[in-house]
Coordinates of C-alpha atoms in Angstrom, one line a residue:
Chain Q
M1 CA 104.6 -130.6 -52.4
I2 CA 101.1 -130.7 -50.9
K3 CA 99.3 -133.7 -52.0
N4 CA 95.7 -132.6 -51.2
K5 CA 95.2 -129.3 -52.9
I6 CA 92.0 -127.4 -52.2
T7 CA 90.6 -126.3 -55.5
R8 CA 88.6 -123.2 -56.1
R9 CA 85.6 -125.3 -56.7
D10 CA 86.1 -127.1 -53.3
L11 CA 86.1 -123.8 -51.4
I12 CA 83.2 -122.3 -53.3
K13 CA 81.0 -125.4 -52.7
K14 CA 82.3 -125.3 -49.1
S15 CA 81.3 -129.1 -48.9
A16 CA 84.0 -130.9 -50.7
L17 CA 85.9 -131.5 -47.5
A18 CA 83.2 -133.7 -46.5
A19 CA 85.0 -136.2 -48.6
V20 CA 87.8 -136.1 -46.0
G21 CA 88.4 -139.3 -44.3
S22 CA 87.7 -139.8 -40.5
A23 CA 90.1 -137.6 -38.7
L24 CA 92.3 -138.9 -36.0
Y25 CA 91.6 -136.8 -32.9
F26 CA 94.8 -137.4 -31.1
N27 CA 94.2 -134.5 -28.9
M28 CA 90.8 -135.1 -27.5
P29 CA 89.9 -136.3 -23.9
K30 CA 88.4 -139.7 -23.8
I31 CA 85.0 -138.4 -23.0
V32 CA 84.7 -137.2 -26.6
F33 CA 85.4 -140.7 -27.9
A34 CA 82.9 -142.1 -25.5
N35 CA 80.2 -139.7 -26.9
K36 CA 80.7 -141.2 -30.4
T37 CA 79.4 -138.0 -31.8
S38 CA 79.6 -137.9 -35.5
K39 CA 80.3 -134.1 -35.4
T40 CA 83.0 -132.1 -33.5
K41 CA 81.8 -129.6 -31.0
V42 CA 82.7 -126.1 -31.3
I43 CA 81.4 -123.7 -28.6
L44 CA 80.8 -120.0 -29.5
I45 CA 80.2 -118.0 -26.4
R46 CA 79.7 -114.2 -26.5
N47 CA 78.9 -111.5 -23.8
K48 CA 78.1 -107.9 -24.6
N49 CA 79.8 -106.7 -21.5
V50 CA 83.1 -108.6 -21.4
I51 CA 85.1 -105.7 -22.6
D52 CA 84.4 -102.1 -21.9
D53 CA 84.8 -99.1 -24.1
N54 CA 88.5 -98.8 -23.2
G55 CA 89.1 -102.4 -24.2
I56 CA 89.4 -103.5 -20.6
V57 CA 88.4 -107.3 -20.0
N58 CA 86.1 -107.9 -17.3
S59 CA 87.7 -110.8 -15.4
N60 CA 84.6 -112.1 -13.9
I61 CA 82.6 -112.3 -17.1
I62 CA 85.4 -113.9 -19.1
K63 CA 85.8 -116.5 -16.3
E64 CA 82.1 -117.2 -16.6
M65 CA 82.2 -117.5 -20.4
L66 CA 85.1 -119.9 -20.2
D67 CA 83.4 -122.1 -17.6
E68 CA 80.1 -122.2 -19.6
A69 CA 81.8 -123.0 -22.7
V70 CA 83.8 -125.8 -21.1
V71 CA 80.7 -127.2 -19.4
T72 CA 78.9 -127.3 -22.7
L73 CA 81.8 -128.8 -24.6
T74 CA 82.3 -131.6 -22.0
G75 CA 78.6 -132.2 -21.5
K76 CA 79.0 -132.3 -17.8
S77 CA 76.6 -130.9 -15.2
D78 CA 79.0 -128.7 -13.2
I79 CA 82.1 -126.6 -13.7
S80 CA 84.5 -128.8 -11.4
Q81 CA 83.4 -132.0 -13.2
S82 CA 83.9 -130.4 -16.6
W83 CA 87.5 -129.3 -15.9
A84 CA 88.3 -132.5 -14.2
T85 CA 87.3 -134.4 -17.4
I86 CA 90.1 -132.6 -19.2
F87 CA 92.9 -132.4 -16.6
N88 CA 94.0 -134.5 -13.8
K89 CA 96.2 -133.7 -10.8
N90 CA 99.2 -135.3 -12.2
D91 CA 99.3 -133.2 -15.2
I92 CA 102.1 -130.8 -16.2
V93 CA 100.4 -128.2 -18.2
G94 CA 101.7 -125.8 -20.7
I95 CA 99.4 -122.9 -21.5
K96 CA 100.6 -121.7 -25.0
T97 CA 99.4 -118.2 -25.2
N98 CA 100.1 -115.3 -27.7
E99 CA 101.9 -112.2 -26.7
W100 CA 101.8 -110.2 -30.0
H101 CA 101.7 -106.8 -28.5
N102 CA 99.0 -105.4 -30.8
L103 CA 96.6 -108.2 -30.0
H104 CA 97.5 -110.6 -27.2
T105 CA 95.7 -113.2 -25.2
P106 CA 94.1 -111.4 -22.4
L107 CA 95.9 -111.9 -19.0
E108 CA 92.5 -112.2 -17.3
L109 CA 91.7 -115.3 -19.6
E110 CA 95.2 -116.9 -19.0
E111 CA 94.5 -116.3 -15.3
A112 CA 91.1 -117.9 -15.5
I113 CA 92.5 -121.0 -17.3
K114 CA 95.3 -121.4 -14.8
N115 CA 93.0 -121.2 -11.8
R116 CA 90.6 -123.8 -13.2
I117 CA 93.5 -126.1 -13.9
I118 CA 94.9 -125.7 -10.2
E119 CA 91.3 -126.5 -8.9
T120 CA 91.6 -129.9 -10.7
G121 CA 94.5 -130.6 -8.4
V122 CA 97.4 -129.7 -10.6
N123 CA 100.3 -128.2 -8.7
S124 CA 100.7 -124.4 -9.6
Q125 CA 104.4 -125.0 -10.2
N126 CA 103.5 -127.6 -12.9
I127 CA 101.7 -124.9 -14.9
S128 CA 103.6 -122.4 -17.2
I129 CA 102.0 -119.7 -19.4
K130 CA 104.3 -118.8 -22.3
D131 CA 104.5 -117.9 -25.9
R132 CA 108.2 -117.2 -26.9
G133 CA 110.5 -119.4 -25.0
V134 CA 108.5 -122.6 -24.7
L135 CA 111.3 -124.6 -26.0
N136 CA 113.5 -123.6 -23.0
D137 CA 110.7 -123.9 -20.4
D138 CA 111.0 -126.9 -18.2
V139 CA 107.1 -127.2 -17.8
F140 CA 106.6 -127.2 -21.5
K141 CA 109.4 -129.5 -22.2
N142 CA 107.9 -132.1 -19.7
A143 CA 104.3 -131.2 -20.4
T144 CA 101.7 -133.9 -20.4
A145 CA 98.9 -131.5 -21.3
L146 CA 98.8 -128.3 -23.5
V147 CA 96.2 -125.5 -23.6
N148 CA 96.3 -123.6 -26.8
V149 CA 94.8 -120.1 -26.4
R150 CA 95.2 -117.0 -28.7
P151 CA 93.3 -114.2 -30.4
I152 CA 92.5 -114.7 -34.2
R153 CA 93.8 -112.1 -36.7
T154 CA 94.5 -111.9 -40.3
H155 CA 98.2 -112.5 -41.0
Y156 CA 100.4 -111.2 -43.9
W157 CA 101.7 -114.5 -45.0
A158 CA 99.6 -117.3 -43.4
G159 CA 96.3 -115.6 -44.0
V160 CA 95.3 -116.0 -40.5
G161 CA 97.1 -116.2 -37.1
S162 CA 95.2 -119.4 -36.0
L163 CA 95.2 -121.9 -33.3
I164 CA 97.2 -124.2 -35.7
K165 CA 99.8 -121.4 -36.3
N166 CA 100.1 -120.7 -32.5
Y167 CA 102.4 -123.7 -32.2
I168 CA 105.1 -122.0 -34.4
M169 CA 107.1 -121.4 -31.3
F170 CA 107.6 -125.0 -30.7
S171 CA 109.7 -125.1 -33.8
E172 CA 113.5 -124.5 -33.5
K173 CA 113.3 -122.7 -36.8
P174 CA 109.9 -120.9 -37.4
S175 CA 110.8 -119.5 -40.8
S176 CA 111.2 -123.1 -42.1
Y177 CA 107.4 -123.2 -42.0
H178 CA 107.0 -120.2 -44.2
P179 CA 107.2 -121.8 -47.8
D180 CA 103.9 -121.8 -49.8
T181 CA 102.4 -119.2 -47.4
C182 CA 102.8 -121.4 -44.4
A183 CA 100.8 -124.4 -45.9
D184 CA 102.4 -126.9 -43.7
L185 CA 101.9 -125.4 -40.2
G186 CA 100.0 -128.6 -39.4
A187 CA 103.3 -130.3 -39.3
L188 CA 104.1 -128.5 -36.0
W189 CA 101.4 -130.6 -34.3
K190 CA 103.4 -133.8 -35.0
L191 CA 106.5 -132.5 -33.2
P192 CA 107.2 -134.7 -30.1
I193 CA 106.8 -131.8 -27.7
V194 CA 103.3 -131.2 -29.0
E195 CA 101.8 -134.4 -30.5
G196 CA 98.9 -135.8 -28.5
K197 CA 99.1 -133.2 -25.7
T198 CA 96.6 -130.5 -26.6
K199 CA 93.6 -130.8 -24.3
L200 CA 91.8 -127.7 -25.1
N201 CA 91.8 -124.9 -27.7
I202 CA 90.5 -121.4 -27.2
L203 CA 90.4 -118.9 -30.0
V204 CA 89.9 -115.5 -28.5
M205 CA 87.4 -113.5 -30.5
L206 CA 87.0 -110.4 -28.3
T207 CA 88.3 -107.8 -30.8
P208 CA 89.6 -109.8 -33.8
L209 CA 91.7 -108.2 -36.5
F210 CA 89.9 -108.9 -39.9
H211 CA 92.2 -107.0 -42.2
G212 CA 95.9 -106.0 -42.1
V213 CA 97.6 -102.8 -43.0
G214 CA 101.2 -101.4 -42.7
P215 CA 104.4 -103.2 -41.8
H216 CA 103.1 -104.6 -38.5
H217 CA 99.7 -105.6 -40.1
F218 CA 97.7 -103.9 -37.5
N219 CA 95.3 -101.0 -37.1
K220 CA 92.4 -100.6 -34.8
E221 CA 90.3 -99.5 -37.6
Y222 CA 90.2 -103.2 -38.7
T223 CA 89.2 -104.7 -35.3
W224 CA 85.8 -104.9 -34.0
K225 CA 84.1 -105.9 -30.7
Y226 CA 82.8 -109.2 -31.4
N227 CA 83.0 -110.1 -27.5
G228 CA 83.5 -113.9 -28.1
L229 CA 85.4 -116.9 -27.4
L230 CA 85.5 -120.1 -29.5
V231 CA 86.3 -123.2 -27.6
G232 CA 86.9 -126.8 -28.7
F233 CA 88.8 -130.0 -28.5
D234 CA 89.5 -129.8 -32.2
P235 CA 91.8 -126.9 -33.1
V236 CA 91.1 -127.2 -36.9
A237 CA 87.3 -127.1 -36.4
V238 CA 87.6 -124.0 -34.1
D239 CA 89.9 -122.2 -36.6
S240 CA 87.5 -123.2 -39.3
V241 CA 84.6 -121.5 -37.5
G242 CA 86.9 -118.6 -36.7
I243 CA 87.9 -117.9 -40.3
R244 CA 84.2 -118.0 -41.4
I245 CA 83.5 -115.2 -39.0
L246 CA 86.4 -113.1 -40.2
Q247 CA 85.3 -113.7 -43.8
E248 CA 81.8 -112.6 -43.0
K249 CA 83.1 -109.5 -41.2
R250 CA 85.1 -108.6 -44.2
R251 CA 82.2 -109.0 -46.5
Q252 CA 80.2 -106.7 -44.2
Y253 CA 83.0 -104.1 -43.9
F254 CA 84.1 -104.0 -47.5
G255 CA 80.6 -104.3 -48.9
E256 CA 81.7 -107.2 -51.2
D257 CA 83.4 -110.6 -51.0
R258 CA 86.9 -109.9 -50.2
P259 CA 88.8 -113.2 -49.6
I260 CA 91.2 -113.5 -46.7
N261 CA 94.6 -113.5 -48.5
P262 CA 96.7 -115.3 -48.7
P263 CA 94.1 -118.1 -48.2
P264 CA 94.5 -119.6 -44.7
K265 CA 95.0 -123.0 -46.3
H266 CA 97.2 -124.2 -43.5
I267 CA 93.9 -124.8 -41.7
F268 CA 92.5 -127.0 -44.4
I269 CA 95.8 -128.7 -44.9
A270 CA 95.9 -129.4 -41.1
D271 CA 92.7 -131.5 -41.9
T272 CA 93.5 -133.1 -45.2
K273 CA 97.1 -133.8 -44.9
Y274 CA 97.9 -133.8 -41.2
K275 CA 94.6 -135.3 -40.0
I276 CA 94.7 -133.0 -36.9
G277 CA 90.9 -132.3 -37.0
T278 CA 88.2 -131.3 -39.3
A279 CA 87.7 -128.1 -41.2
D280 CA 84.5 -129.2 -42.9
P281 CA 81.6 -127.1 -41.6
N282 CA 79.4 -130.2 -42.3
K283 CA 81.3 -132.1 -39.6
I284 CA 81.2 -129.3 -37.0
E285 CA 78.4 -128.9 -34.4
L286 CA 78.5 -125.2 -33.6
I287 CA 76.8 -124.4 -30.4
S288 CA 76.2 -120.8 -29.9
L289 CA 75.8 -119.3 -26.4
G290 CA 75.2 -115.9 -25.1
W291 CA 74.9 -112.7 -26.9
K292 CA 73.6 -113.1 -30.4
N293 CA 73.7 -109.6 -32.0
D294 CA 75.8 -109.5 -35.2
I295 CA 76.9 -113.1 -34.6
L296 CA 78.0 -113.3 -38.4
I297 CA 77.7 -117.1 -38.5
Chain O
M1 CA 147.0 -114.4 -47.2
L2 CA 143.5 -115.9 -46.7
T3 CA 143.2 -114.1 -43.4
N4 CA 144.2 -110.8 -45.0
I5 CA 141.5 -111.3 -47.7
L6 CA 138.9 -112.0 -45.2
I7 CA 139.8 -109.1 -43.1
L8 CA 139.7 -106.8 -46.2
Y9 CA 136.4 -108.4 -47.2
S10 CA 134.9 -107.7 -43.8
L11 CA 136.0 -104.1 -43.8
Y12 CA 134.6 -103.7 -47.3
I13 CA 131.2 -105.1 -46.1
A14 CA 131.2 -103.1 -43.0
F15 CA 132.2 -99.9 -45.0
F16 CA 129.3 -100.7 -47.4
N17 CA 126.8 -101.3 -44.8
M18 CA 127.7 -98.2 -43.1
D19 CA 127.1 -96.3 -46.2
I20 CA 123.6 -97.7 -46.5
N21 CA 122.9 -97.0 -42.8
V22 CA 124.1 -93.4 -43.2
E23 CA 121.9 -92.9 -46.2
L24 CA 118.9 -94.3 -44.5
A25 CA 119.5 -92.5 -41.4
S26 CA 119.9 -89.2 -43.0
L27 CA 116.3 -89.4 -44.3
L28 CA 115.0 -89.3 -40.8
P29 CA 114.7 -86.2 -38.5
N30 CA 116.4 -86.4 -35.2
K31 CA 113.8 -84.2 -33.4
I32 CA 110.4 -83.0 -34.1
D33 CA 109.1 -80.4 -31.6
E34 CA 109.4 -82.0 -28.3
W35 CA 109.8 -85.4 -29.7
K36 CA 113.4 -86.8 -29.5
S37 CA 114.8 -89.8 -31.2
E38 CA 115.6 -92.8 -29.0
I39 CA 119.1 -94.1 -29.5
P40 CA 120.1 -96.3 -31.1
D41 CA 118.2 -96.8 -34.5
Q42 CA 117.5 -100.3 -35.5
Y43 CA 118.5 -101.7 -38.9
Y44 CA 117.2 -104.8 -40.7
T45 CA 118.3 -106.8 -43.8
P46 CA 116.5 -109.5 -45.5
D47 CA 118.2 -112.0 -43.1
N48 CA 116.8 -110.6 -39.9
L49 CA 113.7 -108.7 -40.9
H50 CA 111.6 -111.6 -39.6
T51 CA 113.0 -110.8 -36.2
Y52 CA 111.1 -107.5 -36.4
L53 CA 108.0 -108.3 -38.6
N54 CA 107.6 -112.1 -38.2
G55 CA 105.8 -113.4 -41.2
G56 CA 105.3 -109.8 -42.4
A57 CA 108.9 -110.0 -43.5
E58 CA 107.9 -112.4 -46.3
L59 CA 106.0 -109.4 -48.1
Y60 CA 109.1 -107.2 -48.1
N61 CA 111.4 -110.0 -49.1
S62 CA 109.0 -111.0 -52.0
F63 CA 109.8 -107.4 -53.3
Q64 CA 113.5 -107.7 -53.1
F65 CA 113.7 -105.7 -49.9
K66 CA 117.3 -104.4 -49.3
E67 CA 117.4 -102.8 -45.9
A68 CA 115.3 -100.9 -43.3
I69 CA 115.7 -98.5 -40.5
C70 CA 113.5 -98.0 -37.5
R71 CA 113.8 -94.8 -35.4
T72 CA 111.7 -94.4 -32.4
F73 CA 110.6 -91.1 -31.1
I74 CA 109.6 -90.3 -27.5
K75 CA 108.2 -87.3 -25.7
D76 CA 107.3 -88.2 -22.2
D77 CA 105.4 -90.8 -20.1
N78 CA 102.1 -89.4 -21.2
E79 CA 102.6 -89.8 -24.9
P80 CA 102.9 -92.9 -26.9
K81 CA 106.2 -93.8 -28.7
I82 CA 106.2 -93.2 -32.4
K83 CA 108.1 -95.6 -34.7
A84 CA 109.3 -94.2 -38.1
E85 CA 110.4 -96.9 -40.5
I86 CA 111.9 -96.5 -44.0
F87 CA 112.2 -99.6 -46.1
D88 CA 114.7 -99.4 -49.0
M89 CA 113.0 -101.7 -51.7
A90 CA 115.9 -101.2 -54.2
K91 CA 113.4 -100.1 -57.0
P92 CA 110.5 -97.8 -57.0
E93 CA 108.2 -100.4 -58.5
N94 CA 108.9 -102.6 -55.4
A95 CA 108.1 -99.7 -53.0
F96 CA 104.9 -99.2 -54.9
G97 CA 104.2 -102.9 -54.7
V98 CA 104.6 -103.0 -50.9
F99 CA 102.4 -99.8 -50.6
S100 CA 99.7 -101.2 -53.0
L101 CA 99.4 -104.3 -50.8
S102 CA 99.2 -102.3 -47.5
A103 CA 97.0 -99.4 -48.3
E104 CA 93.2 -99.8 -48.7
N105 CA 92.2 -96.2 -48.9
R106 CA 94.8 -94.2 -50.8
A107 CA 95.5 -90.5 -50.9
M108 CA 98.1 -88.2 -52.4
Q109 CA 98.7 -86.4 -49.1
F110 CA 102.4 -87.7 -48.7
G111 CA 105.0 -89.0 -51.4
Q112 CA 103.5 -90.6 -54.4
G113 CA 100.6 -92.2 -52.5
S114 CA 99.7 -92.4 -48.9
Q115 CA 97.3 -93.7 -46.4
Y116 CA 96.4 -92.4 -43.0
L117 CA 94.5 -94.4 -40.3
Q118 CA 94.4 -93.6 -36.7
G119 CA 97.9 -93.6 -35.4
S120 CA 99.4 -94.9 -38.6
L121 CA 100.6 -93.2 -41.8
V122 CA 102.3 -95.0 -44.8
F123 CA 103.5 -93.7 -48.0
W124 CA 105.9 -94.5 -50.8
K125 CA 108.3 -92.3 -52.6
D126 CA 111.1 -93.3 -55.0
K127 CA 112.5 -96.7 -53.9
Y128 CA 111.3 -96.2 -50.4
Y129 CA 108.3 -97.5 -48.4
V130 CA 107.7 -95.3 -45.3
S131 CA 105.6 -96.1 -42.3
V132 CA 105.2 -93.8 -39.2
I133 CA 103.2 -95.4 -36.5
A134 CA 102.2 -94.4 -32.9
D135 CA 101.4 -97.0 -30.2
Y136 CA 98.0 -95.1 -29.9
E137 CA 97.0 -91.8 -31.0
T138 CA 96.9 -88.5 -29.1
Q139 CA 96.6 -85.0 -30.5
S140 CA 100.2 -84.2 -29.9
A141 CA 101.1 -87.8 -31.4
R142 CA 99.1 -87.2 -34.4
K143 CA 100.8 -83.7 -35.0
A144 CA 104.2 -85.3 -34.5
L145 CA 103.3 -88.2 -36.7
F146 CA 102.5 -86.0 -39.6
M147 CA 105.6 -83.8 -39.1
I148 CA 107.9 -86.7 -39.1
A149 CA 106.2 -88.0 -42.2
Y150 CA 106.6 -84.6 -43.9
A151 CA 110.3 -84.4 -42.9
I152 CA 111.0 -87.7 -44.3
E153 CA 109.1 -87.1 -47.5
K154 CA 111.2 -83.9 -47.9
S155 CA 114.4 -85.7 -47.5
I156 CA 113.6 -88.1 -50.2
K157 CA 114.4 -85.9 -53.2
A158 CA 113.6 -88.2 -56.1
K159 CA 110.4 -89.5 -57.4
G160 CA 110.0 -93.0 -58.7
Q161 CA 108.3 -94.5 -61.8
L162 CA 105.3 -96.8 -61.3
P163 CA 105.6 -100.2 -62.4
Q164 CA 105.6 -100.3 -66.3
I165 CA 102.6 -102.8 -66.3
I166 CA 100.6 -100.2 -64.4
T167 CA 101.7 -97.3 -66.7
N168 CA 100.6 -99.4 -69.6
L169 CA 97.2 -100.2 -68.2
K170 CA 96.6 -96.5 -67.7
K171 CA 97.3 -96.0 -71.3
I172 CA 94.9 -98.9 -72.3
D173 CA 92.1 -97.8 -70.0
S174 CA 92.7 -95.7 -66.9
T175 CA 89.3 -96.2 -65.2
F176 CA 90.6 -98.9 -62.9
T177 CA 91.0 -98.4 -59.1
K178 CA 92.8 -100.0 -56.1
E179 CA 95.5 -101.6 -58.4
I180 CA 97.9 -103.8 -56.6
Y181 CA 101.3 -104.8 -58.1
F182 CA 103.1 -108.1 -57.1
T183 CA 105.6 -110.7 -58.2
N184 CA 104.5 -113.5 -56.0
Y185 CA 101.5 -115.6 -56.3
A186 CA 100.6 -115.1 -52.6
W187 CA 98.7 -112.0 -53.6
Q188 CA 96.8 -113.3 -56.6
N189 CA 93.6 -113.7 -54.5
T190 CA 93.6 -110.2 -52.9
Y191 CA 90.2 -109.1 -54.5
Y192 CA 88.8 -112.4 -55.8
F193 CA 89.6 -116.0 -54.9
I194 CA 91.4 -117.7 -57.9
A195 CA 93.5 -120.5 -56.3
D196 CA 95.4 -121.4 -53.3
N197 CA 98.4 -122.4 -55.3
N198 CA 100.5 -120.8 -58.0
I199 CA 98.5 -121.9 -61.0
F200 CA 99.8 -119.0 -63.0
N201 CA 103.4 -119.7 -62.2
I202 CA 103.9 -116.3 -60.9
N203 CA 107.5 -115.6 -59.7
N204 CA 110.0 -112.8 -59.4
D205 CA 110.5 -112.8 -63.1
C206 CA 106.9 -111.9 -63.6
K207 CA 105.1 -108.6 -63.2
A208 CA 101.5 -108.8 -62.1
I209 CA 98.6 -106.4 -61.6
M210 CA 95.2 -106.8 -60.1
A211 CA 92.7 -104.0 -60.1
Y212 CA 89.0 -103.1 -59.9
Y213 CA 87.3 -101.9 -63.0
P214 CA 84.1 -100.3 -61.5
I215 CA 81.0 -101.2 -63.5
Q216 CA 77.4 -99.9 -62.6
N217 CA 77.1 -101.2 -58.9
Y218 CA 79.9 -103.5 -58.6
N219 CA 83.6 -104.2 -59.6
L220 CA 85.1 -106.4 -62.5
I221 CA 88.4 -107.8 -61.3
Y222 CA 91.2 -107.3 -63.6
L223 CA 94.4 -109.6 -63.4
Q224 CA 97.3 -109.3 -65.8
I225 CA 100.5 -111.2 -65.6
Q226 CA 103.6 -110.3 -67.8
Y227 CA 106.1 -113.2 -68.3
P228 CA 109.6 -112.9 -69.6
D229 CA 108.7 -114.6 -72.8
D230 CA 105.8 -116.0 -75.0
K231 CA 106.6 -119.6 -74.3
I232 CA 106.4 -119.2 -70.5
A233 CA 103.1 -117.2 -70.8
K234 CA 101.6 -119.9 -73.1
K235 CA 102.6 -122.8 -70.6
A236 CA 101.1 -120.8 -67.8
Y237 CA 97.9 -120.1 -69.8
T238 CA 97.5 -123.8 -70.8
A239 CA 97.8 -124.8 -67.1
F240 CA 95.4 -122.2 -65.9
L241 CA 92.8 -123.4 -68.5
K242 CA 93.3 -127.0 -67.3
Y243 CA 92.8 -126.0 -63.5
F244 CA 89.8 -123.9 -64.2
K245 CA 88.3 -126.7 -66.6
L246 CA 88.0 -124.2 -69.4
P247 CA 87.8 -125.0 -73.1
K248 CA 91.2 -124.8 -74.8
N249 CA 90.0 -122.5 -77.6
I250 CA 88.0 -120.2 -75.2
N251 CA 87.6 -116.7 -76.8
S252 CA 84.4 -115.5 -75.1
P253 CA 83.1 -115.0 -71.5
Y254 CA 82.6 -118.2 -69.7
M255 CA 80.5 -118.8 -66.5
L256 CA 82.4 -120.4 -63.5
E257 CA 80.8 -122.5 -60.8
D258 CA 80.2 -119.6 -58.6
K259 CA 77.9 -118.3 -61.4
K260 CA 80.3 -115.4 -62.1
W261 CA 81.6 -114.7 -65.6
M262 CA 85.2 -114.4 -66.6
V263 CA 87.4 -114.3 -69.8
P264 CA 91.0 -115.1 -70.2
V265 CA 93.1 -113.6 -72.9
L266 CA 96.8 -114.7 -74.0
F267 CA 98.6 -112.3 -76.0
E268 CA 102.3 -112.9 -76.7
N269 CA 104.1 -112.8 -73.2
N270 CA 101.0 -111.6 -71.3
I271 CA 97.9 -113.1 -69.8
Y272 CA 95.0 -111.0 -68.7
C273 CA 91.7 -112.2 -67.2
I274 CA 88.6 -110.3 -66.2
F275 CA 86.7 -112.1 -63.4
N276 CA 83.6 -111.4 -61.2
G277 CA 81.2 -110.5 -64.1
K278 CA 77.6 -110.7 -63.1
S279 CA 76.7 -111.0 -66.8
S280 CA 78.5 -112.2 -70.0
D281 CA 77.9 -108.6 -71.5
D282 CA 79.7 -106.9 -68.5
I283 CA 82.8 -109.0 -69.3
E284 CA 82.3 -108.5 -73.0
V285 CA 82.0 -104.8 -72.9
L286 CA 85.2 -104.4 -70.9
N287 CA 87.2 -106.9 -72.8
N288 CA 86.3 -105.1 -76.0
K289 CA 87.5 -101.9 -74.6
L290 CA 90.8 -103.3 -73.5
K291 CA 91.7 -105.8 -76.1
T292 CA 92.6 -103.6 -79.2
K293 CA 94.7 -101.1 -77.1
F294 CA 96.2 -103.9 -75.2
Q295 CA 97.5 -105.5 -78.4
T296 CA 98.9 -102.1 -79.6
I297 CA 100.7 -101.4 -76.3
Y298 CA 102.2 -104.9 -75.9
D299 CA 103.0 -105.5 -79.6
K300 CA 106.6 -106.8 -80.0
K301 CA 107.0 -107.1 -76.2
Q302 CA 108.9 -103.8 -75.9
D303 CA 107.7 -103.3 -72.4
Y304 CA 109.2 -106.2 -70.6
T305 CA 112.2 -105.4 -68.5
P306 CA 113.6 -107.8 -66.0

């Protein structure tokens, strides 16, 4: 049973999670603690030209977007310093991507992340990019640092495919997390292979899926060019911003309030029960960079 | 002796499954114009559907899904693959349930209800939910997609009954739209956020419908749950009132914290609620229209079938 239920009243007021106790940010680099900021930073960066009309990602632009987001997130003055704040040369880094064929993590983004990590001095052999198969991958098994990167999308059973959910492949038995519409996905972040290792979370918002249809829950009709990335140290906060954008898009598309269903409660429970981060908008400092058209938040 | 029994049992299971496979496979065309089927077909059961659909499998399993076949059609390297999938949902009401939760804009072009979106066509007929989907759409793929769907539809001879709870609502007031049918609480928030947990105690023994009742420039949201008996319904109703902090003797519209009006009604083994009212009057008008007929239809519970 989940101890901390979110009531209808809580969600409508959108502020009751302010009552949540101080989260234990296991995963954040020390720089964040040093800042003693009362809010967790989430960077939203958008660029009108990052994808073309055929959906091709511009590798230079996405690299620039990533760098600008990381510089802003860390508060450092240049790109190298920023990445060096997060990774050190002795790290063994698993980049947990998402390969769902309908909407996968762009290869250009994976490559940009990998190259920046290499530039911090990490041996390229100590970096692995994977979705399925992480449990059998030596880099992931010995990882000292993880990067969590995936596109956001609505999901039949969990409400959304989120950063929290992206670690499902670290479970020996993913279906064991299905009860109560995947409420306890936050528990994944307490597995020994994961806990305390995530250094960076990137929610890809280039062409998010805001509504699902059919057995595979995908149709291009329900995606749109948002051209953004959400970047943060706190996966719950990043997801929380992501679902608010999806929700707003649904409102715009359907012309009425149409809740994401099932409710993506695993994100809130990752906050209230598993203390992985904060879902409370009042505790999130959203910094918006770049293109502002139809920002929806 | 035990070995012999196990062998016989295995043969029986194999024979039985082969029967199902043959039945499902016979509903699919082998070839459409220049599009040929790729061998072999893929089969899925409740135990392995998640290997194909991941979390999406939960939707099918929540409707007592029995078996599915997936046949892939290919033409050449310049054309996308087309996947035709048939899900045997055991009962027509389950097939409709899956369709209702999958199709936003419904038409009657195929089967007993269909939806076409670019590169994707879904429909239901009898106990089957059918999906024909192309990796991407070309003119040739679109034509083939429709022809495959047509061939499948033609090979499914029977028509299925809608869930009784929907047939009944049509008799009560048929002006509703976008109805969804479900037996799992996961879908209770489809049109309106009610709760993130199972406050109505909806399970496979229950039948539930959620629908729009259009009114002026917006929609009232209708939710009805039918329980196996009065006692279970009353218990769920009491729990719901408590969760929503509503008066125990509520019998008129009530304003919730989102400033929207609602009314809950308990009648024998049914609960229905009308949500999303912009005014008390809007709720009252619809409730008055529904109430008397509802009681006539559901009197003596003759309509509950497990």
